[in-house]
Coordinates of C-alpha atoms and ligand atoms in Angstrom, one line a residue:
M9 CA 81.9 -120.5 50.6
T10 CA 81.0 -116.7 49.9
H11 CA 80.0 -114.7 47.2
T12 CA 82.3 -112.1 47.9
M13 CA 82.7 -109.4 45.8
T14 CA 85.9 -108.1 47.1
C15 CA 89.3 -108.8 46.6
D16 CA 91.8 -109.1 48.9
N17 CA 91.8 -111.9 51.3
G18 CA 88.8 -112.6 49.3
F19 CA 88.3 -115.9 47.7
E20 CA 90.1 -117.8 45.4
G21 CA 89.4 -117.1 41.9
P22 CA 88.9 -119.9 39.5
S23 CA 91.7 -120.3 37.4
R24 CA 93.2 -118.5 34.6
R25 CA 92.0 -118.5 31.7
T26 CA 92.6 -120.1 28.4
F27 CA 91.6 -121.2 25.7
L28 CA 91.4 -121.6 22.6
T29 CA 92.0 -121.1 19.6
G30 CA 92.2 -121.6 16.2
T31 CA 92.2 -120.7 12.9
G32 CA 91.6 -117.5 11.5
S33 CA 89.1 -119.7 9.2
I34 CA 86.8 -121.1 11.9
L35 CA 87.2 -118.2 14.1
G36 CA 86.6 -114.7 12.8
A37 CA 88.4 -112.1 14.4
V38 CA 89.4 -108.9 14.3
A39 CA 92.5 -106.8 14.4
L40 CA 93.2 -102.7 14.4
G41 CA 95.7 -101.1 14.7
G42 CA 98.0 -99.5 17.4
L43 CA 100.2 -100.3 19.9
A44 CA 100.4 -101.1 23.5
P45 CA 102.2 -98.9 25.8
A46 CA 104.9 -101.3 26.5
A47 CA 108.3 -100.7 28.2
R48 CA 111.2 -100.0 26.5
A49 CA 113.6 -102.4 26.5
S50 CA 117.4 -101.2 27.8
A51 CA 120.7 -101.8 26.4
S52 CA 122.0 -105.1 26.6
I53 CA 124.4 -106.2 29.4
A54 CA 128.1 -105.7 28.6
D55 CA 130.6 -108.7 29.0
A56 CA 132.9 -108.7 31.5
A57 CA 130.7 -106.4 33.1
V58 CA 130.7 -106.7 37.6
I59 CA 127.4 -105.8 39.3
P60 CA 126.2 -105.6 42.4
A61 CA 122.7 -107.8 41.8
L62 CA 121.3 -109.8 39.0
V63 CA 117.8 -111.0 38.6
I64 CA 117.5 -113.6 36.1
G65 CA 114.3 -113.1 34.5
T66 CA 111.4 -110.7 34.6
G67 CA 108.2 -112.6 35.9
Y68 CA 106.5 -111.2 38.9
G69 CA 109.1 -112.7 41.1
G70 CA 112.1 -111.0 39.1
S71 CA 110.2 -107.7 38.9
V72 CA 109.4 -107.6 42.4
A73 CA 113.4 -108.4 43.6
A74 CA 114.2 -105.7 41.0
L75 CA 112.3 -102.8 42.0
R76 CA 112.7 -103.3 45.8
L77 CA 116.3 -103.1 45.4
A78 CA 116.3 -100.5 43.1
Q79 CA 114.5 -98.6 45.8
A80 CA 117.1 -99.4 48.5
G81 CA 119.7 -97.9 46.2
V82 CA 120.8 -100.9 44.6
D83 CA 121.8 -101.3 40.9
V84 CA 120.2 -104.1 39.2
H85 CA 120.7 -106.0 36.0
M86 CA 117.5 -107.8 34.8
V87 CA 118.3 -110.7 32.3
E88 CA 115.1 -111.9 30.2
M89 CA 115.7 -115.3 27.6
G90 CA 112.4 -113.7 25.7
M91 CA 111.8 -110.7 23.5
A92 CA 111.5 -107.2 24.9
W93 CA 107.8 -106.7 23.2
D94 CA 108.2 -102.7 22.7
T95 CA 108.4 -102.9 19.0
P96 CA 105.1 -103.3 16.5
G97 CA 105.0 -106.3 13.7
A98 CA 103.8 -105.5 10.4
D99 CA 100.5 -105.8 11.1
G100 CA 101.1 -102.5 13.1
K101 CA 100.1 -104.7 16.6
I102 CA 103.0 -106.0 19.1
F103 CA 101.3 -109.3 19.8
A104 CA 99.5 -111.7 18.0
N105 CA 95.3 -112.2 17.7
T106 CA 94.7 -115.9 20.0
T107 CA 92.6 -116.7 17.1
T108 CA 95.3 -116.1 14.5
P109 CA 98.7 -117.3 16.1
D110 CA 101.5 -116.2 14.0
Q111 CA 105.7 -115.9 14.3
R112 CA 105.0 -113.9 17.5
S113 CA 102.3 -116.4 19.5
F114 CA 104.8 -119.2 20.3
W115 CA 108.7 -120.0 21.8
L116 CA 110.6 -121.7 18.7
R117 CA 108.2 -123.7 17.9
T118 CA 107.0 -124.2 13.4
K119 CA 103.6 -125.3 14.5
T120 CA 101.4 -124.1 17.4
K121 CA 100.5 -126.0 20.1
Q122 CA 97.4 -124.5 20.7
P123 CA 96.0 -125.3 24.9
L124 CA 93.0 -126.2 23.4
S125 CA 93.5 -128.5 20.0
N126 CA 90.7 -129.4 18.0
F127 CA 87.6 -127.4 17.1
L128 CA 84.8 -129.6 16.4
G129 CA 86.8 -132.5 15.9
F130 CA 89.1 -131.1 13.6
P131 CA 92.8 -130.3 14.6
I132 CA 93.7 -126.3 14.6
D133 CA 96.8 -125.9 15.1
K134 CA 98.9 -124.7 12.2
A135 CA 102.4 -124.2 10.6
I136 CA 104.4 -121.1 11.8
P137 CA 107.7 -119.4 11.3
R138 CA 110.2 -120.5 13.7
Y139 CA 110.5 -117.3 16.1
T140 CA 111.2 -116.5 19.4
G141 CA 107.5 -115.5 20.3
V142 CA 105.5 -115.0 23.5
L143 CA 103.8 -118.0 24.4
D144 CA 106.5 -121.4 25.5
A145 CA 104.4 -124.6 24.8
E146 CA 107.6 -126.9 26.7
E147 CA 107.0 -130.3 26.7
F148 CA 108.1 -132.9 29.4
A149 CA 107.6 -136.7 29.2
G150 CA 104.0 -136.4 31.2
I151 CA 102.9 -132.8 30.6
T152 CA 103.3 -129.8 28.5
V153 CA 104.0 -126.4 30.7
Y154 CA 103.1 -123.2 29.3
Q155 CA 105.4 -120.4 30.1
G156 CA 105.3 -116.4 29.0
R157 CA 108.4 -115.4 27.6
G158 CA 109.4 -112.2 27.6
V159 CA 110.2 -109.1 29.3
G160 CA 107.2 -109.0 32.1
G161 CA 107.6 -113.0 31.8
G162 CA 104.0 -114.5 32.0
S163 CA 102.1 -111.8 32.8
L164 CA 102.5 -110.8 29.0
V165 CA 100.1 -114.1 28.4
N166 CA 98.4 -114.9 31.1
G167 CA 94.7 -114.5 31.7
G168 CA 95.3 -111.8 34.3
M169 CA 93.2 -113.8 37.2
A170 CA 94.6 -112.6 40.4
V171 CA 93.9 -114.2 42.8
T172 CA 94.1 -114.1 46.8
P173 CA 93.9 -117.1 48.1
K174 CA 90.8 -117.5 51.3
R175 CA 92.4 -117.3 54.4
E176 CA 91.9 -120.5 56.2
Y177 CA 94.1 -122.7 53.0
F178 CA 96.7 -120.5 53.3
G179 CA 98.3 -123.3 55.8
D180 CA 97.9 -125.5 52.9
V181 CA 99.7 -123.2 50.1
L182 CA 103.0 -122.0 52.3
P183 CA 102.9 -123.7 55.6
M184 CA 105.6 -122.4 56.3
V185 CA 104.9 -118.2 56.2
N186 CA 103.5 -116.3 59.2
A187 CA 99.8 -115.4 57.3
D188 CA 99.2 -113.0 59.7
E189 CA 102.4 -110.9 57.8
M190 CA 101.2 -112.2 54.2
Y191 CA 97.5 -110.8 54.7
N192 CA 98.2 -107.6 56.6
R193 CA 100.9 -106.8 54.9
Y194 CA 102.3 -108.7 51.4
Y195 CA 99.0 -109.3 49.9
P196 CA 97.7 -105.6 50.1
R197 CA 100.6 -104.6 49.1
A198 CA 101.2 -106.9 45.9
N199 CA 97.4 -106.1 44.9
A200 CA 97.9 -102.8 45.4
E201 CA 101.5 -102.5 43.0
L202 CA 99.4 -104.8 40.4
G203 CA 96.3 -103.0 40.2
V204 CA 94.0 -106.2 40.8
G205 CA 89.8 -104.6 40.1
L206 CA 86.6 -106.7 39.5
I207 CA 84.5 -106.2 36.8
R208 CA 81.1 -103.5 37.4
P209 CA 78.4 -105.6 39.3
E210 CA 75.9 -103.9 36.8
W211 CA 77.7 -104.4 33.4
F212 CA 78.4 -107.8 34.2
E213 CA 74.7 -108.5 34.3
T214 CA 73.6 -106.4 30.9
T215 CA 77.1 -106.7 28.9
D216 CA 77.0 -109.2 25.6
A217 CA 80.2 -109.9 26.3
Y218 CA 80.1 -112.2 29.9
Q219 CA 76.3 -114.1 28.8
Y220 CA 79.0 -117.1 28.6
A221 CA 79.9 -116.3 32.2
R222 CA 76.2 -116.1 33.1
V223 CA 75.6 -118.7 32.2
G224 CA 77.9 -120.7 33.8
R225 CA 76.5 -118.9 36.9
K226 CA 73.1 -120.0 36.4
H227 CA 74.1 -123.3 35.8
A228 CA 76.3 -123.1 39.4
Q229 CA 73.2 -122.0 41.1
R230 CA 71.0 -124.6 39.5
S231 CA 73.7 -126.9 40.8
N232 CA 73.8 -125.7 44.3
F233 CA 77.1 -124.2 43.9
P234 CA 78.2 -121.4 45.1
H235 CA 80.3 -118.8 42.3
V236 CA 82.4 -116.2 42.9
F237 CA 83.6 -113.0 41.1
V238 CA 87.3 -113.2 40.5
P239 CA 90.0 -109.9 40.7
T240 CA 91.8 -109.7 38.0
V241 CA 94.3 -107.3 36.6
Y242 CA 92.3 -105.7 33.4
D243 CA 91.8 -102.2 33.1
W244 CA 87.4 -102.7 33.5
N245 CA 87.2 -99.2 32.3
Y246 CA 88.9 -99.7 29.2
M247 CA 86.1 -102.8 28.7
E248 CA 83.6 -101.1 29.1
Q249 CA 85.0 -98.2 26.6
E250 CA 86.5 -101.9 24.3
A251 CA 82.5 -102.4 24.0
A252 CA 81.1 -99.1 23.5
G253 CA 83.5 -98.9 20.7
T254 CA 85.4 -95.7 22.0
V255 CA 88.9 -97.5 21.9
P256 CA 91.1 -100.4 20.0
K257 CA 89.3 -103.6 21.0
S258 CA 91.7 -106.0 23.1
A259 CA 89.8 -108.7 25.4
L260 CA 86.6 -107.6 23.4
I261 CA 88.2 -109.4 20.1
G262 CA 90.1 -112.2 22.0
E263 CA 93.3 -111.0 22.3
I264 CA 95.1 -112.5 25.5
L265 CA 96.9 -115.9 25.1
Y266 CA 99.9 -114.4 22.7
G267 CA 99.6 -111.2 24.6
N268 CA 97.0 -108.1 24.5
N269 CA 97.7 -105.1 22.8
Y270 CA 95.4 -103.2 25.2
G271 CA 94.1 -102.9 28.5
K272 CA 96.0 -106.0 30.9
K273 CA 98.0 -104.3 32.9
S274 CA 100.4 -106.7 32.5
L275 CA 104.1 -106.2 34.5
Q276 CA 105.7 -103.7 31.9
Q277 CA 102.6 -101.7 32.7
T278 CA 102.8 -102.2 37.1
Y279 CA 106.1 -103.6 38.8
L280 CA 108.2 -102.9 35.2
S281 CA 107.2 -99.6 34.4
K282 CA 108.1 -98.5 38.3
V283 CA 111.3 -100.6 38.0
R284 CA 112.5 -98.1 35.0
A285 CA 111.7 -95.3 36.9
T286 CA 114.0 -95.8 39.6
G287 CA 117.1 -95.3 36.4
R288 CA 118.6 -97.9 38.4
V289 CA 118.2 -101.4 36.2
T290 CA 119.3 -102.4 33.1
I291 CA 116.9 -105.6 31.6
S292 CA 118.3 -107.3 28.6
P293 CA 116.2 -109.0 26.2
L294 CA 117.1 -112.2 24.2
H295 CA 120.0 -113.1 27.1
R296 CA 119.6 -116.8 28.4
V297 CA 121.5 -117.3 31.9
V298 CA 123.5 -120.9 31.2
S299 CA 125.8 -121.1 34.5
V300 CA 126.2 -119.7 37.5
V301 CA 129.9 -121.0 39.6
P302 CA 130.8 -119.0 42.6
A303 CA 134.3 -116.7 42.2
A304 CA 135.6 -113.7 43.8
G305 CA 133.4 -111.3 43.9
G306 CA 130.6 -112.9 44.1
Y307 CA 129.0 -115.7 41.3
S308 CA 130.4 -115.6 37.8
V309 CA 127.4 -116.1 35.4
T310 CA 127.4 -116.8 31.6
I311 CA 125.1 -115.4 29.5
E312 CA 124.2 -116.4 25.7
Q313 CA 122.4 -113.6 23.7
L314 CA 120.0 -115.1 21.3
N315 CA 119.4 -114.0 18.0
T316 CA 114.6 -114.7 17.2
N317 CA 115.7 -117.6 15.8
G318 CA 116.9 -118.9 19.5
D319 CA 120.6 -118.6 18.4
P320 CA 123.4 -117.9 20.6
I321 CA 125.1 -115.1 19.2
A322 CA 127.2 -114.3 21.6
T323 CA 128.5 -115.5 25.2
K324 CA 128.4 -113.1 27.6
Q325 CA 130.4 -113.7 31.2
I326 CA 129.7 -111.4 34.8
T327 CA 130.4 -111.3 37.9
A328 CA 127.3 -110.5 40.4
A329 CA 127.7 -110.2 43.7
K330 CA 124.6 -111.3 44.4
V331 CA 122.6 -113.5 41.7
F332 CA 118.4 -113.5 41.8
F333 CA 117.1 -117.1 40.5
A334 CA 113.6 -115.5 38.9
A335 CA 113.7 -117.4 35.9
G336 CA 110.4 -119.2 36.8
S337 CA 109.4 -122.6 38.7
V338 CA 111.0 -124.1 35.1
G339 CA 113.3 -122.3 34.4
T340 CA 114.7 -121.8 37.7
S341 CA 114.2 -125.7 38.9
K342 CA 116.1 -126.6 35.6
L343 CA 119.0 -124.3 36.2
L344 CA 119.6 -125.3 39.5
V345 CA 118.9 -129.1 39.0
K346 CA 122.2 -128.5 36.2
L347 CA 124.4 -126.4 37.9
K348 CA 124.1 -129.3 41.0
A349 CA 124.6 -132.1 38.7
T350 CA 127.2 -130.6 36.7
G351 CA 129.4 -129.6 39.3
A352 CA 128.6 -125.6 39.2
L353 CA 127.2 -125.8 42.6
P354 CA 128.0 -129.3 43.8
N355 CA 126.4 -127.8 47.8
L356 CA 123.0 -127.0 46.8
N357 CA 121.0 -129.8 48.7
G358 CA 118.7 -132.6 47.5
E359 CA 115.6 -130.5 47.5
V360 CA 116.5 -128.4 44.7
G361 CA 114.2 -130.2 41.9
K362 CA 111.7 -131.5 44.3
G363 CA 108.1 -130.4 45.1
W364 CA 107.0 -130.2 41.6
G365 CA 102.9 -129.3 41.0
D366 CA 100.8 -128.3 38.2
N367 CA 98.5 -126.6 40.9
G368 CA 95.6 -129.5 39.9
N369 CA 94.8 -127.7 36.4
V370 CA 92.3 -129.4 34.0
M371 CA 90.2 -128.0 31.2
C372 CA 86.6 -129.5 30.2
G373 CA 83.5 -128.0 28.2
R374 CA 80.2 -128.8 28.3
A375 CA 77.5 -128.8 25.2
N376 CA 74.9 -126.5 26.1
H377 CA 70.9 -126.6 25.1
M378 CA 70.3 -124.4 22.0
W379 CA 68.1 -122.7 24.3
D380 CA 71.4 -121.6 26.8
P381 CA 73.9 -119.7 24.0
T382 CA 76.6 -118.4 25.4
G383 CA 77.1 -115.5 22.6
A384 CA 79.4 -114.8 20.0
L385 CA 80.9 -112.6 21.4
Q386 CA 82.9 -113.7 24.5
S387 CA 85.7 -111.4 26.6
S388 CA 89.0 -113.1 26.7
I389 CA 89.4 -112.2 30.5
P390 CA 87.0 -114.8 32.8
T391 CA 85.8 -113.2 35.9
L392 CA 83.1 -115.9 37.3
G393 CA 84.5 -119.0 39.1
I394 CA 82.8 -121.8 40.7
D395 CA 83.7 -123.1 44.3
N396 CA 83.7 -126.7 45.1
W397 CA 87.2 -126.8 46.7
V398 CA 86.0 -128.1 50.3
A399 CA 83.3 -130.7 49.4
G400 CA 84.9 -131.9 46.2
G401 CA 88.5 -130.0 46.2
A402 CA 88.0 -128.2 42.6
F403 CA 87.3 -124.9 42.1
A404 CA 86.3 -123.7 38.0
E405 CA 87.1 -120.2 36.5
V406 CA 83.9 -120.0 34.0
A407 CA 86.6 -119.7 30.4
P408 CA 85.9 -118.1 27.5
L409 CA 85.4 -119.7 24.0
P410 CA 86.4 -116.7 21.8
T411 CA 85.7 -117.9 18.2
G412 CA 83.5 -115.3 17.2
I413 CA 80.5 -117.7 16.7
E414 CA 78.1 -119.2 18.7
T415 CA 79.7 -122.6 20.6
Y416 CA 76.3 -123.3 22.6
A417 CA 79.6 -124.8 24.9
S418 CA 80.5 -123.9 28.6
F419 CA 84.3 -124.0 28.7
Y420 CA 86.1 -124.7 32.0
L421 CA 89.6 -124.5 33.8
S422 CA 89.7 -126.3 37.0
I423 CA 92.3 -125.7 39.5
T424 CA 92.1 -128.9 41.7
R425 CA 93.5 -130.6 44.8
T426 CA 95.9 -133.0 44.3
P427 CA 98.8 -134.8 46.3
N428 CA 100.8 -135.6 43.2
R429 CA 104.6 -133.8 43.1
A430 CA 107.1 -134.3 40.3
Q431 CA 110.7 -133.8 40.6
F432 CA 113.5 -132.4 38.4
S433 CA 116.4 -134.5 38.2
W434 CA 119.3 -134.2 35.1
N435 CA 119.5 -136.5 32.3
P436 CA 123.4 -136.7 31.3
T437 CA 122.6 -139.1 28.2
T438 CA 120.7 -135.9 27.0
S439 CA 122.1 -133.4 28.7
K440 CA 118.4 -132.0 29.9
V441 CA 116.6 -131.8 33.1
D442 CA 113.6 -134.1 32.6
L443 CA 110.5 -134.4 35.0
S444 CA 108.9 -136.9 36.2
W445 CA 105.0 -136.2 35.7
Q446 CA 102.9 -138.9 34.6
T447 CA 99.7 -137.5 32.8
A448 CA 98.2 -140.6 34.5
W449 CA 98.4 -138.7 37.6
K450 CA 95.9 -135.8 36.4
G451 CA 93.0 -138.4 37.0
V452 CA 92.9 -136.9 40.4
S453 CA 91.7 -133.5 39.5
I454 CA 89.5 -135.3 36.7
N455 CA 87.8 -136.8 39.9
A456 CA 87.7 -133.8 41.7
A457 CA 86.1 -131.2 38.3
K458 CA 83.8 -134.2 38.0
T459 CA 82.3 -133.0 41.3
I460 CA 81.0 -130.3 39.9
F461 CA 80.3 -131.1 36.1
D462 CA 78.8 -134.2 36.8
K463 CA 76.4 -132.8 38.7
I464 CA 75.8 -130.3 36.7
N465 CA 75.4 -132.2 33.4
S466 CA 73.0 -134.2 35.2
K467 CA 71.0 -131.4 36.6
E468 CA 70.9 -129.7 33.1
G469 CA 70.2 -132.6 30.9
T470 CA 73.8 -131.9 29.5
I471 CA 76.7 -133.5 28.3
Y472 CA 80.6 -133.0 28.1
R473 CA 82.0 -131.5 24.8
T474 CA 84.4 -134.4 23.1
D475 CA 85.7 -132.5 20.7
F476 CA 88.2 -129.7 22.1
F477 CA 91.2 -131.3 22.9
G478 CA 91.3 -134.5 20.4
A479 CA 88.9 -137.0 19.2
Y480 CA 86.4 -137.8 21.6
K481 CA 88.5 -136.8 24.4
I482 CA 86.7 -135.0 27.1
W483 CA 89.1 -133.8 29.6
G484 CA 92.4 -131.0 28.9
D485 CA 95.0 -133.2 31.0
H486 CA 98.2 -133.3 28.9
L487 CA 98.9 -129.6 30.2
T488 CA 99.7 -126.8 33.5
Y489 CA 99.7 -122.7 33.3
H490 CA 100.4 -122.9 37.0
P491 CA 104.4 -124.9 37.1
L492 CA 105.0 -124.5 41.1
G493 CA 107.7 -125.6 43.0
G494 CA 111.4 -126.7 42.2
A495 CA 113.2 -124.9 45.2
I496 CA 110.5 -125.4 47.9
L497 CA 110.8 -122.4 50.2
N498 CA 112.2 -123.6 53.9
K499 CA 113.7 -127.0 51.5
A500 CA 116.1 -125.7 48.8
T501 CA 116.4 -122.6 50.3
D502 CA 116.2 -121.4 54.4
N503 CA 112.9 -119.5 54.9
Y504 CA 113.2 -116.4 52.6
G505 CA 115.2 -117.8 49.7
R506 CA 118.6 -117.9 50.6
L507 CA 119.3 -120.7 48.3
H508 CA 121.6 -123.3 51.0
G509 CA 125.1 -124.0 50.3
Y510 CA 125.5 -120.4 48.6
P511 CA 125.5 -116.7 50.5
G512 CA 124.3 -114.5 47.8
L513 CA 122.8 -116.8 45.7
Y514 CA 118.9 -116.5 46.4
V515 CA 114.8 -117.8 44.7
I516 CA 112.5 -115.3 44.6
D517 CA 109.9 -117.5 41.8
G518 CA 106.9 -119.6 41.5
S519 CA 109.8 -122.2 42.1
L520 CA 109.6 -121.7 46.0
I521 CA 105.8 -122.6 46.1
P522 CA 104.8 -126.4 47.2
G523 CA 103.6 -127.2 43.7
S524 CA 99.7 -125.1 45.0
T525 CA 98.4 -122.3 45.4
V526 CA 94.7 -123.2 45.5
V527 CA 93.8 -120.3 42.9
N528 CA 95.5 -118.6 39.8
P529 CA 99.3 -118.3 41.3
F530 CA 100.7 -114.8 40.6
V531 CA 99.6 -112.5 43.2
T532 CA 101.3 -115.4 45.8
I533 CA 103.7 -114.9 44.0
T534 CA 103.8 -111.7 43.6
A535 CA 103.4 -111.2 47.8
L536 CA 106.1 -113.6 48.5
A537 CA 108.5 -112.0 46.7
E538 CA 107.6 -108.7 48.2
R539 CA 108.6 -110.5 51.7
N540 CA 111.5 -112.3 50.9
I541 CA 112.6 -109.0 49.4
E542 CA 112.6 -107.2 52.2
K543 CA 113.8 -109.3 54.6
I544 CA 116.6 -109.5 52.5
I545 CA 117.6 -106.3 52.0
A546 CA 117.1 -105.3 55.8
T547 CA 119.8 -107.9 56.6
D548 CA 121.8 -109.1 53.3
L549 CA 122.5 -105.9 52.1
Ligands
FAE6 P1 107.7 -116.0 35.1 O1 106.4 -115.4 35.0 O2 107.5 -117.2 34.1 O3 108.8 -115.5 34.7 C1 109.8 -116.4 34.3 C2 110.7 -115.5 33.0 O4 112.1 -116.3 33.3 C3 110.1 -115.9 32.2 O5 110.1 -114.2 31.6 C4 111.1 -116.7 31.1 O6 111.2 -116.2 29.4 C5 112.3 -116.0 31.8 N1 113.6 -117.2 31.7 C6 113.6 -117.9 32.4 N2 114.6 -119.2 32.0 C7 115.7 -118.3 31.4 C8 117.0 -118.0 31.9 N3 117.6 -119.0 31.8 N4 117.8 -116.7 31.4 C9 117.0 -115.9 31.2 N5 115.6 -115.7 31.5 C10 115.1 -117.2 32.0 O7 108.0 -116.4 36.5 N6 98.1 -117.1 36.8 C11 97.1 -116.4 37.8 O8 97.5 -116.2 38.8 N7 96.3 -116.0 36.7 C12 96.1 -116.6 35.8 O9 95.1 -115.7 34.8 C13 97.1 -116.8 34.7 N8 96.7 -117.4 33.4 C14 97.7 -117.8 32.9 C15 97.7 -118.0 31.3 C16 98.2 -118.8 30.8 C17 98.4 -118.7 29.2 C18 100.2 -118.5 31.5 C19 101.2 -119.5 30.7 C20 100.3 -118.5 32.7 C21 98.5 -118.4 33.6 N9 99.3 -118.2 34.6 C22 98.0 -117.1 35.5 C23 100.1 -118.2 35.7 C24 101.0 -117.5 35.9 O10 101.4 -116.3 34.7 C25 102.2 -117.7 36.5 O11 102.3 -118.4 37.8 C26 103.5 -116.5 36.8 O12 103.7 -115.8 35.4 C27 104.8 -116.9 37.3 O13 105.4 -116.1 37.8 P2 107.1 -116.5 38.0 O14 107.7 -115.2 38.5 O15 107.7 -117.8 38.6

């Protein structure tokens, strides 16, 4: 594998970030005042509105669809169940720090559910007020699926790792899509629009903030694993200024999981800022689509307006000629499965709800020797990955543990090759959508990750940390950050996301992708959306 420093078609990267967190007492982070340059929310959609195009969700797929439709002259309404995230809280900041979660941090929970639930053996989750916060830890029987909630979708909370899969693996990701078109046209377009860039190598080698990544690289090298620098959408110049103390800090004070107040180019700074500039798009935050049924003029869509307690405060019925499902893999799949089963869209085919995967996510930590400190200062944006995809089916991101103290730990999120795929189905007893994922299925991913970390531990004379996910639990095997699938391209839809059985209904998000992107998914979701919307605009409008 290449040790490439280029981003396009380059490598795949490791995974996403994430981590940690803790309580203010354990982790000493700080916060400065100031606001992110967030986009403004627009007026909310009117009851009985009749519109040409409705986009459900404001993540990657939804933002691409809205921008290209608006540029083609179509008026678009975007409906988003989460908040606008354009107004600072009492502390002068829009988003809470990862180390000090508060009501802004979680979607409708009274206790945090942090991906890394323990530290030094102690549980670190804490009580918070119920609120329409930015990170949803959505629980299914066998897995917790983390997702962003708000205008910008997953881009609000994700690690910003912007990775294009290596071309030789693209056939494993989207075998039904022409790779030449993707690599010549749509991946470059997505990378350019998202503002993807690489860390300056000289800075990487010298800054305290990436000591943890340099230690991770050294251990990988000593076990003969190739490493790669992973492109991100964080503004690297800004991070260097953070280190120099000339701008308010974000990545360097551990902001990430509950939003970055500065530095990260979320969709609000990229696609959605262009969306607003068209003047053709309205965004309704705190509005949740609950039904779509055929009607004269297209589709009748029922939308609930929510308060910040998550309760419906109004119901709106609108008519849209075209409806784009961009509610994310879980959101879109749940809607379609429910609408098919309850008779709203009975002609959706039997593929709806199928082919869901977790991108093989699994996390672990290693305990380093005292002579290998990983640093008290750790940038929250990962930028280094270890590649053992060909030999072991694992790609591991060297992730931060930005606790503010020296932990002597290396922490990793691995993306692994796994054959396991689950199905969403309607449960008439609970009137909810279930997911058939089983926790034991993560065993394949653990074994893949072990091809890297057993070898490194053996070479370094080190052991796994057992204090991050519960008492004596090595593997973070209970979650995913990368839900993919549920309305697979060319199965539930045609080859461009048109839902079978219903002209004018489209899927344009991560639910089109059959369970794995081999690397972090959002660049592929964006590029596929660019491909599909171009065809739809050319032929259906
Ligand atoms: P998504 O971005 O999830 O947007 C869907 C939107 O629809 C959300 O804003 C929902 O609130 C909204 N919605 C859902 N249901 C409804 C409804 N019924 N009515 C109205 N609105 C609704 O979808 N990926 C990477 O490539 N690199 C990373 O470093 C990375 N790190 C991550 C870290 C975390 C903590 C998490 C949670 C995810 C991370 N991801 C990362 C995954 C990435 O964010 C995710 O694949 C994309 O956001 C999915 O894009 P979609 O457009 O499919």
